[in-house]
Short mmCIF file of C-alpha atoms in Angstrom, two decimals:
data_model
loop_
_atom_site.label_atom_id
_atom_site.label_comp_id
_atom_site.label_asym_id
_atom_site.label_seq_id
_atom_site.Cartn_x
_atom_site.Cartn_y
_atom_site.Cartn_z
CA UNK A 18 -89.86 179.04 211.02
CA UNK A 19 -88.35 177.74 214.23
CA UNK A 20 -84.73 177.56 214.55
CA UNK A 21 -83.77 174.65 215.75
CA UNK A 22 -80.21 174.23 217.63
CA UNK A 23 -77.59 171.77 216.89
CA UNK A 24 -75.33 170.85 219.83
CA UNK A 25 -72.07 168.48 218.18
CA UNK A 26 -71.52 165.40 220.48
CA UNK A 27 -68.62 163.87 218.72
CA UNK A 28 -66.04 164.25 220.82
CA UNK A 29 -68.17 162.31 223.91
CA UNK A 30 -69.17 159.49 221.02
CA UNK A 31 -65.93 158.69 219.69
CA UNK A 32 -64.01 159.03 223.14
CA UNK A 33 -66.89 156.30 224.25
CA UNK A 34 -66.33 154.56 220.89
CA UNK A 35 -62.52 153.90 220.36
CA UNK A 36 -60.57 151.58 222.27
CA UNK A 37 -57.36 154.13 221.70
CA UNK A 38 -57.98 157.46 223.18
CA UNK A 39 -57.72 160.20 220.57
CA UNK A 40 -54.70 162.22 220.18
CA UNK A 41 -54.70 166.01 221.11
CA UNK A 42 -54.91 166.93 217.73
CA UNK A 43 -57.68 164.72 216.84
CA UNK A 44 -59.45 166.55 219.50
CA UNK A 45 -58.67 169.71 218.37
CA UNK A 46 -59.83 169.05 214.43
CA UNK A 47 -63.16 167.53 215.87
CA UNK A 48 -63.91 170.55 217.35
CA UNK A 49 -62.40 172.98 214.72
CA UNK A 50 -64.51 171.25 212.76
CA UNK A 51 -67.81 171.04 213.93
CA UNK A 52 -67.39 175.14 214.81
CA UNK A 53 -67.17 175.97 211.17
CA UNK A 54 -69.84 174.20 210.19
CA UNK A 55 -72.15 175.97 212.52
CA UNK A 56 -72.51 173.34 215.40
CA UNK A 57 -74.27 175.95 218.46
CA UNK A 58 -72.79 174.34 221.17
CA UNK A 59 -69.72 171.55 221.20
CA UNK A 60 -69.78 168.73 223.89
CA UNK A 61 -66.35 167.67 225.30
CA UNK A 62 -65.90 164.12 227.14
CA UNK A 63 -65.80 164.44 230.97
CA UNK A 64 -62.59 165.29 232.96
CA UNK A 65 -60.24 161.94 233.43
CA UNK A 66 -56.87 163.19 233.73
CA UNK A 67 -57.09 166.52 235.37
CA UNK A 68 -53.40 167.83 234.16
CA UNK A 69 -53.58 166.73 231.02
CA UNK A 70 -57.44 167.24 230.09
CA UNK A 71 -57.31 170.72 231.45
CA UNK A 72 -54.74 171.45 229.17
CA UNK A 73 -56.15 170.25 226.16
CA UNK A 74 -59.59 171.48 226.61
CA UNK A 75 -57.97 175.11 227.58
CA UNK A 76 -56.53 174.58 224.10
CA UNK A 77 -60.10 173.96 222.47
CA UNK A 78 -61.73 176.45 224.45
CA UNK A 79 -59.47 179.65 223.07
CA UNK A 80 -59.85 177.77 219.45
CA UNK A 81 -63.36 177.62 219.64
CA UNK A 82 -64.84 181.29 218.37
CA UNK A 83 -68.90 180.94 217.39
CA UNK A 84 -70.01 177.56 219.12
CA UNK A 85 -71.01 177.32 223.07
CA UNK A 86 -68.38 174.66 224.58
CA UNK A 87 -70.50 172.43 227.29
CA UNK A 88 -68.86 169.39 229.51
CA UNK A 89 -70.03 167.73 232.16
CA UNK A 90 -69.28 167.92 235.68
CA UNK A 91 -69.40 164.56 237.08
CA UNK A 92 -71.00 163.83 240.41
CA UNK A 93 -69.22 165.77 243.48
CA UNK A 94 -68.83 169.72 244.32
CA UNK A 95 -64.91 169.14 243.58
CA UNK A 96 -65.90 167.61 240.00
CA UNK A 97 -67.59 170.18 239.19
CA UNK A 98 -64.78 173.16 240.26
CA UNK A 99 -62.51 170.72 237.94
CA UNK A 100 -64.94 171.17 235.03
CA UNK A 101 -65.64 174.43 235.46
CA UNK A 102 -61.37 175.21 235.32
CA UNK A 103 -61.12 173.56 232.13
CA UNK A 104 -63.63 175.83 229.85
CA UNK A 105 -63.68 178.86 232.32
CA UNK A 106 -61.86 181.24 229.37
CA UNK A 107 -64.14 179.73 226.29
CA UNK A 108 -66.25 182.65 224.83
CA UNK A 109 -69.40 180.93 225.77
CA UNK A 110 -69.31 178.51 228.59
CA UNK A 111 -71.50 175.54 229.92
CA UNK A 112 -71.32 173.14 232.64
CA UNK A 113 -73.73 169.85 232.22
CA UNK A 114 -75.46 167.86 234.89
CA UNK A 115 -75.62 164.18 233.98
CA UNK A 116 -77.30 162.17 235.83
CA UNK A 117 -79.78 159.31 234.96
CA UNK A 118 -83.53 159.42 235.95
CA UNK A 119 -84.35 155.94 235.28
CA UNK A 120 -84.85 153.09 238.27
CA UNK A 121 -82.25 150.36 236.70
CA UNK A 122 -79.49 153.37 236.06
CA UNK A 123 -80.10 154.97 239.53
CA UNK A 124 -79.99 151.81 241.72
CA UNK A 125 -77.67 150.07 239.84
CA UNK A 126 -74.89 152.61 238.34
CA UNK A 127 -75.24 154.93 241.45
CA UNK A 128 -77.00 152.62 243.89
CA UNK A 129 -79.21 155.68 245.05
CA UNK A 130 -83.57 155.77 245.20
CA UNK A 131 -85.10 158.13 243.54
CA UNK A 132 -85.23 160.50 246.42
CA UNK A 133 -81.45 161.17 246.82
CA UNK A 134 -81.19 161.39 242.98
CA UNK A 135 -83.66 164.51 243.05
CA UNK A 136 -81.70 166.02 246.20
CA UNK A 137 -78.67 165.40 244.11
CA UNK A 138 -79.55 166.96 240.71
CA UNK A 139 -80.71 170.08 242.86
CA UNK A 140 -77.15 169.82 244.46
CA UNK A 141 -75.09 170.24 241.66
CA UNK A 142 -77.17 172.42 239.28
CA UNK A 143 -77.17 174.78 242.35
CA UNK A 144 -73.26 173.92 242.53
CA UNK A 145 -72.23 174.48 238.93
CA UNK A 146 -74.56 177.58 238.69
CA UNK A 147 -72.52 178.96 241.41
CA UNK A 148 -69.53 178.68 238.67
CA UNK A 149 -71.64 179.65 235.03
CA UNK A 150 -74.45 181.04 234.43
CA UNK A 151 -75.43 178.43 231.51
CA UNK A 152 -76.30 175.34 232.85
CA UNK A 153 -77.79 172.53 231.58
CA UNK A 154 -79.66 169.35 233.31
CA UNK A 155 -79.08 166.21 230.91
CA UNK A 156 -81.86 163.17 231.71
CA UNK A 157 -79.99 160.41 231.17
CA UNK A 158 -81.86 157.28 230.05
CA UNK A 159 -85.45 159.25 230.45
CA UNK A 160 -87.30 157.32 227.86
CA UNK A 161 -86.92 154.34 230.34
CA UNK A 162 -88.24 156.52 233.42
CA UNK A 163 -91.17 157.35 235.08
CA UNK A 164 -92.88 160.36 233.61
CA UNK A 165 -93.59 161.88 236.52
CA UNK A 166 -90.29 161.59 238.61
CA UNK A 167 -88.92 163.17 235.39
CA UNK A 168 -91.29 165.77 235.60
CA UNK A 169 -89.90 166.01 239.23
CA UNK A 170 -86.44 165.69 238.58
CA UNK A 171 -86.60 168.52 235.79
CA UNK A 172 -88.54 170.79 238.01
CA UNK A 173 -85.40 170.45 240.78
CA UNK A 174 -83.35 171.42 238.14
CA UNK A 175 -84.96 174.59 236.90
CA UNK A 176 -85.68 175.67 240.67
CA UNK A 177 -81.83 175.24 241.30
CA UNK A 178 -80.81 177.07 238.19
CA UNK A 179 -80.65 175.17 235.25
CA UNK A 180 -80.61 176.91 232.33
CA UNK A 181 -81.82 174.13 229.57
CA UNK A 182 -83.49 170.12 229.78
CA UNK A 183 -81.71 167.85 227.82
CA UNK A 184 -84.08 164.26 227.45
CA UNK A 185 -81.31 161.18 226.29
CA UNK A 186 -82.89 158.11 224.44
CA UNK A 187 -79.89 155.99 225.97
CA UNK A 188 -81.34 152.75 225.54
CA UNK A 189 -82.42 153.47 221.79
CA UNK A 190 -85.42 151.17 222.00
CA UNK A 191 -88.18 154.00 221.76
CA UNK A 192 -90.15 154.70 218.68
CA UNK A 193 -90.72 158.27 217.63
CA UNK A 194 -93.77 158.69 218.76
CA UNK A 195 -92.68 157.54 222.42
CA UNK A 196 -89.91 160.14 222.22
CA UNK A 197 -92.39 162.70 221.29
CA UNK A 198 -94.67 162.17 223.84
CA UNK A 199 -92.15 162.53 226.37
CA UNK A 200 -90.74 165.58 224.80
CA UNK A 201 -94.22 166.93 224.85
CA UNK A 202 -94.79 166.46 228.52
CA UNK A 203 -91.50 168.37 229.11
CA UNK A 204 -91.92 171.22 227.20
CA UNK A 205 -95.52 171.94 227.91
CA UNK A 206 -94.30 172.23 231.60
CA UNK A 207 -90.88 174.10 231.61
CA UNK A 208 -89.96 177.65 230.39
CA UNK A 209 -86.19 176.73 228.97
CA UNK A 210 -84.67 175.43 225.92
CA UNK A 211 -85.51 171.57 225.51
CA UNK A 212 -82.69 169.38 223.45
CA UNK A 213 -83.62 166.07 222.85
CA UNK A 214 -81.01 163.19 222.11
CA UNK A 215 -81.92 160.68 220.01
CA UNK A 216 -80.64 157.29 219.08
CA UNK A 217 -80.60 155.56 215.33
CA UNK A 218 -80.30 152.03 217.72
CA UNK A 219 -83.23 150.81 215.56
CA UNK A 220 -82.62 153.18 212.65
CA UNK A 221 -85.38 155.77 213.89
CA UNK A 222 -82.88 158.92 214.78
CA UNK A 223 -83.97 161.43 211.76
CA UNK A 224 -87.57 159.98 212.32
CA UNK A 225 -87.88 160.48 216.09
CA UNK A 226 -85.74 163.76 215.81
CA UNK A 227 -88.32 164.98 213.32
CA UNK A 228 -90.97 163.80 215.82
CA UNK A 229 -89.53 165.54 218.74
CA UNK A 230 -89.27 168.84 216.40
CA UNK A 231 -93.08 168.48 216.06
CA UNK A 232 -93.79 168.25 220.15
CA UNK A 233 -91.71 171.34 220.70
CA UNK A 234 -87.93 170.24 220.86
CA UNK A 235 -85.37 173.08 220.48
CA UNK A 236 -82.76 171.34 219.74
CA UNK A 237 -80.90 167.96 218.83
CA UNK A 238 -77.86 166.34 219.81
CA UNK A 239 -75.33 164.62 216.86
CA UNK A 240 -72.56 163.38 216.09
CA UNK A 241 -70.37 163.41 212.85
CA UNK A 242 -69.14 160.18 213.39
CA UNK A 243 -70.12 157.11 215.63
CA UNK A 244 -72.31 153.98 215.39
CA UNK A 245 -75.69 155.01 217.00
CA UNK A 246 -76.35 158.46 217.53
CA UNK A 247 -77.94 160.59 215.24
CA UNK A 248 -75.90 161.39 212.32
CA UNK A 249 -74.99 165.30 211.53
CA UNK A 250 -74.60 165.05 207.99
CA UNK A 251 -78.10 163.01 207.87
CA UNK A 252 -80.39 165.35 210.12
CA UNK A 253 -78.77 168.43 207.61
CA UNK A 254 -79.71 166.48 204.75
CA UNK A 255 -83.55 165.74 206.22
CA UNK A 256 -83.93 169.01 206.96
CA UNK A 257 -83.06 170.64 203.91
CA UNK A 258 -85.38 168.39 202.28
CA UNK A 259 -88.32 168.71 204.46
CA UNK A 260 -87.39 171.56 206.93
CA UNK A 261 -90.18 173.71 205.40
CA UNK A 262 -92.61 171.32 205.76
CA UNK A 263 -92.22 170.85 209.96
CA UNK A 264 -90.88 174.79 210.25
CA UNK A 265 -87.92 174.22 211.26
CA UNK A 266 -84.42 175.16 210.31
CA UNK A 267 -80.64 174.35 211.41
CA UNK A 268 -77.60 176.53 210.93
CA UNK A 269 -75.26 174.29 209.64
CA UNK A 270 -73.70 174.65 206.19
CA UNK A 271 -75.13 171.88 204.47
CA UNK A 272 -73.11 172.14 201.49
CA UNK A 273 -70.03 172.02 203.33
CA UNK A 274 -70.56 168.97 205.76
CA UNK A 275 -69.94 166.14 204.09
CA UNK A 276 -66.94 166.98 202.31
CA UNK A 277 -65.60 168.63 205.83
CA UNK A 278 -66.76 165.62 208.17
CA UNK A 279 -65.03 163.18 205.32
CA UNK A 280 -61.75 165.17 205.76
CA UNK A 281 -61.79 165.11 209.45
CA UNK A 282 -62.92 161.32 209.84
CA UNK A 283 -59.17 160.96 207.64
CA UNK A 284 -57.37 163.06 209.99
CA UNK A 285 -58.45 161.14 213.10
CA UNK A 286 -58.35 157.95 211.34
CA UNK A 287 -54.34 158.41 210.91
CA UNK A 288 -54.89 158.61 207.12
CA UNK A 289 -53.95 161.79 206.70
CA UNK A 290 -51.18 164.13 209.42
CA UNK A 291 -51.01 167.71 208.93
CA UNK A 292 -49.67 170.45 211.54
CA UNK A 293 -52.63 173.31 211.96
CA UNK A 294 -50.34 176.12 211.63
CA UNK A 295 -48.62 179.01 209.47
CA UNK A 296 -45.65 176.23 208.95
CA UNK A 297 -47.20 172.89 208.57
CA UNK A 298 -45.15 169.79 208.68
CA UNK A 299 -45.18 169.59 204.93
CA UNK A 300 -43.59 172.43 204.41
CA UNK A 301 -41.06 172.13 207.04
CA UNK A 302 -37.93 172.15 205.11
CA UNK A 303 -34.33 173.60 206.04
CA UNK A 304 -31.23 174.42 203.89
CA UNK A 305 -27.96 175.28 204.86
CA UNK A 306 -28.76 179.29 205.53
CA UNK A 307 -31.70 178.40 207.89
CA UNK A 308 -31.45 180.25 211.59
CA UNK A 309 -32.21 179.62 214.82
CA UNK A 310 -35.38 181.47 214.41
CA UNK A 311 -36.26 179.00 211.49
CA UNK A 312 -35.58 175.96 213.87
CA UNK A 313 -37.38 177.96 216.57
CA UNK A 314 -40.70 178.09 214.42
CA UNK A 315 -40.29 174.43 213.00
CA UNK A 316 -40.32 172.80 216.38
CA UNK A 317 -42.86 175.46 217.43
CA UNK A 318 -44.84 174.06 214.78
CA UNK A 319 -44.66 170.59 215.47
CA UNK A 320 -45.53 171.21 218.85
CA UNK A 321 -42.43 171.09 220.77
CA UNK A 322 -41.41 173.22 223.53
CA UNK A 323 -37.81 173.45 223.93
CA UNK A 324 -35.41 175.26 225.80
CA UNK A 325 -32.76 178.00 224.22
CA UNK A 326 -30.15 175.25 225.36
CA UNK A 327 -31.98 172.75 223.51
CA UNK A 328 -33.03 174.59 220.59
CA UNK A 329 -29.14 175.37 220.03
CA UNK A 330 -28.15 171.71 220.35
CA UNK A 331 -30.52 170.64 217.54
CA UNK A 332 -29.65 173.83 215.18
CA UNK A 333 -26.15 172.46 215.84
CA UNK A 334 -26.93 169.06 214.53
CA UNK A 335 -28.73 170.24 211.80
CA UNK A 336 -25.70 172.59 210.42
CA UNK A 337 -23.74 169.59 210.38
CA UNK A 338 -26.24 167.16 208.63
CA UNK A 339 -26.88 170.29 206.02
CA UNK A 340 -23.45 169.85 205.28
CA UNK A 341 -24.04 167.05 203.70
CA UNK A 342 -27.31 167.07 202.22
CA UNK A 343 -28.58 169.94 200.39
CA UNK A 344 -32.36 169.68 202.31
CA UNK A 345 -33.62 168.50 205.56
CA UNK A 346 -37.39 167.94 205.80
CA UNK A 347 -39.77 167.49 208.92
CA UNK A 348 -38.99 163.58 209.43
CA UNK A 349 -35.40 164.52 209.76
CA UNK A 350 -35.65 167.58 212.08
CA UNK A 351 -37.73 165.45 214.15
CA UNK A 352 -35.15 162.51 214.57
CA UNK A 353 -32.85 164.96 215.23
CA UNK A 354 -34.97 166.82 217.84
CA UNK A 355 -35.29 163.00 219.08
CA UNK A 356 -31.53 162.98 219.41
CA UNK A 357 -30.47 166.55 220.44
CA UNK A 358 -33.09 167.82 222.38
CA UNK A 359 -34.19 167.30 225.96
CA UNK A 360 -31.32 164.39 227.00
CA UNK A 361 -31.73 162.92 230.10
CA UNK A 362 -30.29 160.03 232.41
CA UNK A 363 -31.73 156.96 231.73
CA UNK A 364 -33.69 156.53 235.22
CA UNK A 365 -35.45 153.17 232.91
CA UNK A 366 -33.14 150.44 230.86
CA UNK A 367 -34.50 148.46 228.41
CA UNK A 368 -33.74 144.50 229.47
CA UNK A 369 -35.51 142.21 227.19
CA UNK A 370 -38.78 141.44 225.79
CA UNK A 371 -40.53 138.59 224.29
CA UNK A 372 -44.03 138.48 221.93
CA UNK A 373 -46.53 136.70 220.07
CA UNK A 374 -47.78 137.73 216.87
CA UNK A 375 -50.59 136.07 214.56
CA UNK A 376 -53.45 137.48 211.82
CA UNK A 377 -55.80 135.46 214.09
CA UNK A 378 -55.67 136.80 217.41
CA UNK A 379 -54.16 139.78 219.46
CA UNK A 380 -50.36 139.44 219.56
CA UNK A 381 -49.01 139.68 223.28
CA UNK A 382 -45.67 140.89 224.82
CA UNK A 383 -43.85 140.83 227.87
CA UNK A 384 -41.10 143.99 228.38
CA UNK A 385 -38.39 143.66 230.82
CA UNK A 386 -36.89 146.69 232.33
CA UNK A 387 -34.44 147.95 234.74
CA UNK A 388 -35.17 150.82 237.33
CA UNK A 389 -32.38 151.74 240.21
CA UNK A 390 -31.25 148.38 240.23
CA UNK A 391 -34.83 146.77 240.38
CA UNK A 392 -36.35 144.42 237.56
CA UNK A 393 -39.95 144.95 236.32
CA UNK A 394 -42.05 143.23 233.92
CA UNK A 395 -45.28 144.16 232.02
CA UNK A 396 -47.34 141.76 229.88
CA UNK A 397 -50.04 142.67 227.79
CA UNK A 398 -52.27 142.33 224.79
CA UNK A 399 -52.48 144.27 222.26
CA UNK A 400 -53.26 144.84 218.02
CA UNK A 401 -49.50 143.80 216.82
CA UNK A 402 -46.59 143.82 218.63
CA UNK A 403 -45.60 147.02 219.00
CA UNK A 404 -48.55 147.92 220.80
CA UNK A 405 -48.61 145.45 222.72
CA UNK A 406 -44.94 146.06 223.83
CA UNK A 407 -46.32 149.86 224.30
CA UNK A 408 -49.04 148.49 226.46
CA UNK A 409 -47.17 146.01 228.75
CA UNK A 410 -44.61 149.03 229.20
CA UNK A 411 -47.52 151.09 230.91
CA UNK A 412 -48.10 147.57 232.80
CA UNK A 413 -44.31 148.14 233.92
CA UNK A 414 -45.39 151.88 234.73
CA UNK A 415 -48.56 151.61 235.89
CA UNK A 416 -49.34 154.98 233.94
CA UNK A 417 -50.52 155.68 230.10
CA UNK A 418 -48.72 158.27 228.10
CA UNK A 419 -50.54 159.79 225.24
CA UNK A 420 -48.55 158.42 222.03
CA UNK A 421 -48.70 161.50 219.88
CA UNK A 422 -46.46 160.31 217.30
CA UNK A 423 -45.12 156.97 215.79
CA UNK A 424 -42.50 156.59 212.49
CA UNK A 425 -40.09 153.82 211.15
CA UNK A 426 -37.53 155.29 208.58
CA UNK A 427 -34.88 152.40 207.33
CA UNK A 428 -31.30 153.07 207.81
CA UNK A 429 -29.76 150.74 205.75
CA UNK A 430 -30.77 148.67 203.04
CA UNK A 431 -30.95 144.76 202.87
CA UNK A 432 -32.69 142.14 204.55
CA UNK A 433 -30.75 142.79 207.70
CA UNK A 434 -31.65 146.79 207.41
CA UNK A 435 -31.15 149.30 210.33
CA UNK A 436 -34.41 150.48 211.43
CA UNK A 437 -34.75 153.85 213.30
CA UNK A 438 -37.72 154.23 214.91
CA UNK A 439 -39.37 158.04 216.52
CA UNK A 440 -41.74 157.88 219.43
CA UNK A 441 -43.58 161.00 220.75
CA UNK A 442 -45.15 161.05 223.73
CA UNK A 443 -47.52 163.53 225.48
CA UNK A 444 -47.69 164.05 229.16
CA UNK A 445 -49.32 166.90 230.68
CA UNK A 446 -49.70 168.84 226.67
CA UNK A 447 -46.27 168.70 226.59
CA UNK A 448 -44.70 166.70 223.88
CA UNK A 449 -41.55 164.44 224.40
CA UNK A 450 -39.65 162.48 221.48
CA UNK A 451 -37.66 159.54 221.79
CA UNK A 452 -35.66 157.55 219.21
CA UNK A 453 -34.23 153.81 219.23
CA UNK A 454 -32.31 152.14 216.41
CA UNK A 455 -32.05 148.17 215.72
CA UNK A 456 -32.21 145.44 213.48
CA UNK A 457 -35.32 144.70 215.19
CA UNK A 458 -38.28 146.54 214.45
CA UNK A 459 -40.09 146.12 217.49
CA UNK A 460 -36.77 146.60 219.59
CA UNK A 461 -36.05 149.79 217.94
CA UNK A 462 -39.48 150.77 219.08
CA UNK A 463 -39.27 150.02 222.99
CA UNK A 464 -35.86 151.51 222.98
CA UNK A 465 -37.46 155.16 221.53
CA UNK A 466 -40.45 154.77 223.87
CA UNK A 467 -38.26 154.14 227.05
CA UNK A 468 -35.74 156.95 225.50
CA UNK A 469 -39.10 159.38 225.57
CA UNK A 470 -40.24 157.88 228.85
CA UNK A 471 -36.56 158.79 230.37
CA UNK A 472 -37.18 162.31 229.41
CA UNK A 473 -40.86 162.45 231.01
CA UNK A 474 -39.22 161.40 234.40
CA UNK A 475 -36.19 163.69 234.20
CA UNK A 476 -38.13 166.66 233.51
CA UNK A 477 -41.19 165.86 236.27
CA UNK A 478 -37.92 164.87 239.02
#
């Protein structure tokens, strides 16, 4: 019975997906994730943001212990040195090769003919095998293609150094059989690994991934979430089912997926928060004998990196505050991180701001700030107001900041309560918290994103 690898593509789908970018620790539980449930190889989204990718796919690639950790290296030498940096220290590396083989994707996404597309697939296969040995050359949008320039295209691969073919169904309009035809053709002609990756576009994914099993596929391409790829938890189901019946078997632990994939899909869908460490956020909880070294762990924990001074200015502050309460938990010892920790001149000042807000349509906002004696506004639309206040800050900017972390806690009571409201920001996998207090909700809010932002600029000055 063939063994047939599984190679998780759920980072790349729901990166492609979601209009917000996932946090860093949805990242990390993705991949966590699809490692223990036996996924051979794990697919991160291309570079963006060099600094700040790099450090988070670092992260992923020390976390990562059984599963092969691919991404792909764009479309220039320096691209692929980029790549190459970020997953250099996984246990199993791979660089990918994307590029498309069809006429409508070459001409019009890289406005090149055919013949500079094969002399620049041979280019950087040769280029990222001078990095890894494992290297794979990904056919984007093949079933639309000519069979034999794909035939061509794969051979330039394999002659350059690729290590595996990888055949994408990216317009999803190809019945199984197409798909296996085309698989057939490939494999009868190469001596590496075949994947194939299929679509469910017109709800054929476990049907054309069975069909590509059949015509010599060695392995398949999901996802554990998204809207048209094919489905993880359905191709373990299929072939548990009928896996003896086409030889073929999968290594993931189909008695654990569903339950696993349902807990993830709540962690990245903000249903569900919990620190992935010895002291998670839940049991974050002080008294008045805690230490420095408890503090130290606790912001450790919650991903903070302070200094000794600032670690000793919020132990300070929470001596005082366990004076008067017997317990402090993890919302409190982040508002006070928020207040204690990692001060810094206020380089922005919050003017004024204005929105719209309705259940019918996006709500927009226009933020007002102050910088060395210069006014600059941002306007933008977003999903409520306090994203779209978020959003025409970055207008302001002209940068995005990863928001990490977002919590309103009321001060007061009564209609005209005191809101407090925590911020976290990420910039380069370093986390910074700000924290603004007002009568106004979505005041409170600019005031601990620009409190945040002012620590971001003192720090990087």
């Amino acid at each position: 019975m063939r063994k047939i690898e599984i190679a998780d593509v759920t980072l790349k789908t729901l990166s492609n997906e979601r209009e917000v970018s996932l946090l860093f620790r949805e990242k990390s539980a993705i991949a966590n994730t699809a490692d223990m449930l036996g996924a051979n190889v794990i697919e991160l989204p291309p570079v963006k943001n060099h600094r700040e990718d790099a450090i988070i796919y670092k992260t992923i690639a020390q976390n990562v212990k059984n599963a092969i950790l691919a991404i792909p290296v764009g479309f220039t030498a320096e691209s692929v040195a980029i790549a190459w940096d970020s997953i250099k220290h996984a246990n199993k590396p791979r660089l990918q090769v994307e590029l498309p083989v069809s006429t409508i994707q070459m001409e019009y996404t890289y406005h090149v003919k055919q013949e500079k597309m094969l002399a620049k697939i041979g280019e950087l296969v040769k280029e990222a095998k001078s990095f890894c040995n494992d290297v794979e050359f990904s056919a984007v949008d093949a079933t639309r293609a000519d069979d034999d320039f794909i035939l061509s295209a794969v051979k330039i691969a394999i002659d350059n150094g690729a290590t595996l073919i990888n055949l994408c169904d990216t317009a999803g309009v190809s019945t199984p059989e197409e798909i296996a035809s085309l698989v057939g053709k490939v494999a009868n002609v190469v001596s590496v690994p075949v994947y194939v990756q299929v679509s469910n576009r017109i709800n054929m994914a476990v049907a054309s991934a069975f069909a590509s099993i059949n015509s010599g596929a060695s392995g398949l391409k999901c996802a554990m979430a998204g809207k048209e790829g094919l489905l993880a938890g359905e191709i373990s189901d299929a072939i548990s089912v009928c896996g003896d019946r086409i030889g073929a078997k999968i290594e993931l632990q189909g008695t654990k997926i569903h339950a696993s994939i349902s807990d993830m899909l709540s962690k990245i869908n903000h249903k569900e928060y919990e620190i992935s460490s010895a002291s998670e956020a839940s049991k974050i909880l002080f008294e008045d004998e805690s230490t420095l070294a408890d503090v130290t762990s606790a912001a450790i924990a919650l991903g903070y990196d302070l200094s000794e001074s600032d670690l000793g200015n919020v132990y300070k502050a929470l001596k005082i505050v366990c004076e008067k309460k017997t317990t402090v938990g993890a919302k409190e010892f982040e508002a006070l991180i928020a207040s204690n920790a990692m001060q810094a001149p206020s380089t922005y000042h919050f003017e004024s701001y204005t929105t719209t807000s309705s259940n019918v349509s996006k709500s927009m906002s226009q933020v007002t700030l102050k910088v060395n004696g210069e006014i600059i506004c941002g306007v933008s639309a977003g999903n409520g107001p306090i994203d779209s206040a978020f959003r025409a800050i970055e207008q302001c900017l002209g940068h995005h900041y990863e928001l990490d972390d977002f919590q309103v806690q009321s001060v007061t009571e009564g209609k005209e309560a005191l809101g407090s409201v925590l911020v976290r920001l990420r910039n380069g996998g370093k986390l910074y918290s700000g924290n603004g207090t007002s009568t106004d909700i979505v005041a409170a809010s600019i005031r601990a994103y620009v409190n945040a932002l002012n620590k971001i600029v003192a720090e990087e000055a």
